[in-house]
Tab-separated table of C-alpha atoms in Angstrom:
chain	number	residue	atom	x	y	z
R	1	MET	CA	28.474	-11.101	-11.320
R	2	MET	CA	26.854	-7.710	-11.589
R	3	ILE	CA	24.258	-5.959	-9.445
R	4	ARG	CA	21.947	-3.446	-11.034
R	5	LYS	CA	18.690	-1.659	-10.372
R	6	ALA	CA	15.723	-3.642	-11.648
R	7	GLU	CA	13.789	-2.539	-14.694
R	8	LYS	CA	10.131	-3.061	-15.543
R	9	ASP	CA	11.029	-5.711	-18.132
R	10	ASP	CA	12.655	-7.888	-15.437
R	11	TYR	CA	9.291	-8.896	-13.950
R	12	LEU	CA	9.279	-12.424	-15.422
R	13	ASP	CA	12.389	-13.291	-13.407
R	14	VAL	CA	11.792	-11.067	-10.388
R	15	ILE	CA	8.196	-12.019	-9.495
R	16	PRO	CA	9.098	-15.714	-8.859
R	17	LEU	CA	11.981	-14.530	-6.653
R	18	ILE	CA	9.703	-12.232	-4.656
R	19	LYS	CA	7.263	-15.132	-4.219
R	20	LEU	CA	10.126	-17.365	-3.135
R	21	ALA	CA	11.107	-14.799	-0.500
R	22	ILE	CA	7.636	-14.073	0.878
R	23	GLY	CA	6.273	-17.628	0.719
R	24	ASP	CA	2.706	-17.980	1.974
R	25	MET	CA	2.547	-14.228	2.577
R	26	ALA	CA	1.835	-13.908	-1.181
R	27	ASN	CA	-1.759	-14.806	-0.339
R	28	THR	CA	-1.788	-12.226	2.463
R	29	TYR	CA	-0.489	-9.486	0.159
R	30	THR	CA	-2.770	-10.268	-2.792
R	31	GLY	CA	-5.905	-11.848	-1.318
R	32	TYR	CA	-5.686	-14.708	-3.807
R	33	GLN	CA	-5.084	-18.453	-3.389
R	34	ASP	CA	-4.773	-19.027	-7.133
R	35	GLU	CA	-1.107	-18.845	-8.286
R	36	ALA	CA	-1.924	-17.165	-11.601
R	37	LEU	CA	-3.947	-14.430	-9.865
R	38	MET	CA	-1.199	-13.979	-7.251
R	39	ASP	CA	1.347	-13.594	-10.046
R	40	LYS	CA	-0.874	-11.123	-11.907
R	41	THR	CA	-1.325	-9.022	-8.757
R	42	LEU	CA	2.377	-9.108	-7.824
R	43	LYS	CA	3.244	-8.117	-11.405
R	44	ALA	CA	0.873	-5.133	-11.168
R	45	LEU	CA	2.470	-4.109	-7.852
R	46	TYR	CA	5.954	-4.564	-9.369
R	47	LEU	CA	5.129	-2.330	-12.341
R	48	GLU	CA	3.506	0.353	-10.134
R	49	LYS	CA	5.607	3.284	-8.937
R	50	GLN	CA	5.831	3.813	-5.170
R	51	SER	CA	4.489	0.351	-4.395
R	52	ARG	CA	6.031	-2.010	-1.886
R	53	PHE	CA	7.141	-4.485	-4.558
R	54	SER	CA	7.834	-1.821	-7.203
R	55	TYR	CA	10.768	-2.286	-9.540
R	56	GLU	CA	11.941	1.060	-8.076
R	57	ASN	CA	12.827	-0.752	-4.821
R	58	VAL	CA	14.424	-3.837	-6.388
R	59	TYR	CA	18.058	-4.625	-7.150
R	60	ILE	CA	19.065	-7.726	-9.009
R	61	ALA	CA	22.181	-9.856	-9.203
R	62	CYS	CA	23.008	-10.992	-12.727
R	63	PHE	CA	25.345	-13.802	-13.677
R	64	GLU	CA	26.165	-14.622	-17.289
R	65	ASN	CA	23.318	-12.335	-18.457
R	66	LYS	CA	20.749	-14.141	-16.298
R	67	ILE	CA	18.997	-12.896	-13.173
R	68	ALA	CA	20.303	-14.913	-10.235
R	69	GLY	CA	18.649	-13.096	-7.320
R	70	GLN	CA	16.795	-10.034	-6.114
R	71	ILE	CA	16.593	-7.815	-3.070
R	72	THR	CA	13.769	-5.378	-2.351
R	73	ALA	CA	14.593	-2.577	0.084
R	74	TYR	CA	13.521	0.946	1.024
R	75	PRO	CA	13.415	3.318	4.020
R	76	ALA	CA	11.171	1.745	6.682
R	77	GLU	CA	9.276	4.990	7.252
R	78	VAL	CA	7.785	4.899	3.718
R	79	MET	CA	6.242	1.436	4.177
R	80	ALA	CA	2.767	2.808	4.985
R	81	THR	CA	2.812	4.856	1.767
R	82	LEU	CA	4.044	1.883	-0.284
R	83	ASN	CA	1.381	-0.373	1.257
R	84	ARG	CA	-1.436	1.871	0.002
R	85	HIS	CA	-1.255	0.262	-3.458
R	86	PHE	CA	-2.559	-2.966	-1.959
R	87	GLU	CA	-5.969	-1.264	-1.795
R	88	THR	CA	-6.038	-1.044	-5.601
R	89	TYR	CA	-4.820	-4.548	-6.417
R	90	PHE	CA	-6.037	-6.713	-3.515
R	91	ASN	CA	-8.639	-9.354	-4.496
R	92	PRO	CA	-11.952	-7.428	-4.675
R	93	ASP	CA	-13.875	-10.591	-3.746
R	94	ALA	CA	-11.680	-11.648	-0.810
R	95	GLU	CA	-13.451	-12.653	2.378
R	96	ASP	CA	-13.104	-9.942	5.057
R	97	ARG	CA	-11.446	-7.739	2.416
R	98	GLU	CA	-11.736	-4.443	4.286
R	99	ALA	CA	-10.400	-5.817	7.582
R	100	ARG	CA	-7.551	-7.647	5.829
R	101	LEU	CA	-6.621	-4.551	3.834
R	102	LYS	CA	-6.719	-2.322	6.889
R	103	ALA	CA	-4.338	-4.694	8.713
R	104	LEU	CA	-2.109	-4.971	5.658
R	105	VAL	CA	-1.807	-1.229	5.076
R	106	ALA	CA	-1.125	-0.632	8.788
R	107	SER	CA	1.436	-3.446	9.127
R	108	LYS	CA	4.824	-2.358	10.410
R	109	GLU	CA	7.910	-4.447	9.768
R	110	GLY	CA	10.677	-1.882	10.055
R	111	PHE	CA	11.057	1.150	12.260
R	112	GLU	CA	11.917	4.834	11.923
R	113	GLY	CA	15.543	5.392	10.955
R	114	GLU	CA	16.006	1.923	9.422
R	115	TYR	CA	16.563	1.026	5.803
R	116	TYR	CA	14.382	-2.052	5.501
R	117	ILE	CA	15.155	-5.167	3.466
R	118	ASP	CA	11.687	-6.375	2.488
R	119	SER	CA	12.624	-9.493	0.547
R	120	LEU	CA	15.704	-11.333	-0.632
R	121	ALA	CA	15.892	-14.472	-2.741
R	122	VAL	CA	18.366	-16.242	-4.985
R	123	TYR	CA	17.422	-18.912	-7.502
R	124	LYS	CA	18.464	-22.397	-6.338
R	125	ALA	CA	21.037	-22.829	-9.139
R	126	TYR	CA	22.935	-19.768	-7.862
R	127	ARG	CA	22.834	-20.386	-4.111
R	128	GLY	CA	26.043	-20.705	-2.146
R	129	LEU	CA	27.914	-18.404	-4.530
R	130	GLY	CA	27.657	-15.229	-2.447
R	131	PHE	CA	24.857	-13.505	-4.363
R	132	ALA	CA	22.696	-12.938	-1.266
R	133	SER	CA	25.624	-11.395	0.611
R	134	ASP	CA	26.503	-9.209	-2.379
R	135	LEU	CA	22.906	-7.982	-2.653
R	136	ILE	CA	22.839	-7.126	1.054
R	137	HIS	CA	26.163	-5.272	0.734
R	138	GLU	CA	24.737	-3.283	-2.194
R	139	VAL	CA	21.709	-2.233	-0.126
R	140	GLU	CA	24.036	-1.405	2.763
R	141	ARG	CA	25.957	0.964	0.469
R	142	ILE	CA	22.716	2.527	-0.849
R	143	ALA	CA	21.380	2.990	2.699
R	144	PHE	CA	24.631	4.516	3.933
R	145	ASP	CA	24.780	6.906	0.964
R	146	ALA	CA	21.177	7.935	1.757
R	147	GLY	CA	22.178	8.803	5.343
R	148	TYR	CA	20.976	5.697	7.161
R	149	ASP	CA	23.035	3.993	9.855
R	150	LYS	CA	20.827	0.902	10.279
R	151	LEU	CA	19.634	-1.892	8.029
R	152	SER	CA	16.798	-4.114	9.188
R	153	LEU	CA	14.964	-7.213	8.044
R	154	LEU	CA	12.673	-9.905	9.347
R	155	VAL	CA	13.461	-13.597	9.416
R	156	ALA	CA	10.916	-16.339	9.916
R	157	LEU	CA	11.411	-18.506	12.980
R	158	ASN	CA	11.532	-21.614	10.779
R	159	ASN	CA	14.378	-20.285	8.605
R	160	PRO	CA	17.597	-20.864	10.590
R	161	LYS	CA	19.728	-21.039	7.431
R	162	ALA	CA	18.790	-17.468	6.466
R	163	GLU	CA	19.255	-16.322	10.053
R	164	ARG	CA	22.792	-17.751	10.091
R	165	LEU	CA	23.619	-15.835	6.890
R	166	TYR	CA	22.326	-12.588	8.385
R	167	GLU	CA	24.240	-13.144	11.632
R	168	LYS	CA	27.394	-13.808	9.593
R	169	LEU	CA	26.819	-10.397	7.985
R	170	ALA	CA	26.605	-8.735	11.452
R	171	PHE	CA	22.818	-8.565	11.821
R	172	LYS	CA	21.608	-8.988	15.398
R	173	SER	CA	18.147	-9.886	16.626
R	174	ASP	CA	16.691	-7.097	18.743
R	175	GLN	CA	13.036	-8.146	19.137
R	176	MET	CA	10.234	-10.434	18.068
R	177	VAL	CA	7.467	-8.941	15.936
R	178	GLN	CA	4.093	-10.194	14.770
R	179	VAL	CA	3.233	-9.292	11.196
R	180	LEU	CA	-0.265	-10.152	10.056
R	181	GLY	CA	-0.414	-13.162	12.339
R	182	HIS	CA	3.106	-14.430	11.591
R	183	PRO	CA	5.948	-14.285	14.160
R	184	TYR	CA	9.370	-13.033	13.016
R	185	LYS	CA	12.713	-12.030	14.471
R	186	HIS	CA	13.552	-8.405	13.703
R	187	LEU	CA	17.263	-8.173	12.886
R	188	VAL	CA	19.299	-4.979	12.697
R	189	LYS	CA	22.742	-4.189	11.379
R	190	HIS	CA	24.488	-0.930	12.262
R	191	ILE	CA	26.346	0.499	9.275
């Protein structure tokens, strides 16, 4: 198993993993219900520099020359800047577009001084082999080297399996947060 920084050409494998991680929030982030249009928008955001889902913020786990999983992470304080690209790619015909975009750009999931794990997913065939833990450890190392002493992430209330993994890796819930109408536990790990 190897972990490496994602490249632009990885989008075919990474976009489905991002969608797997964010679930129904893909509609919230793109303004589309149609899967093909969601994929097109997420691909554009992935290929864009300084975008929330940019390849610049993605690390991938490879196994036998195949992408097994991905993690997207960055300093929490840059989220507002990264979210600005939604304005360019969000469905131009979406109902309540301006209000939805304003809420999206202003959304806050991590806090000052935290290195934020935005999304994490491993393909089903590779689950249970430690790839998620290895990806988190890689981001922990990157965050520490960048001068951060905290990692953070959100976990959906209906995802106890993921929460157990994070707790096993020393993440602790410190508060509940609402993000664009969805409740989450905010978990922090001191590094």
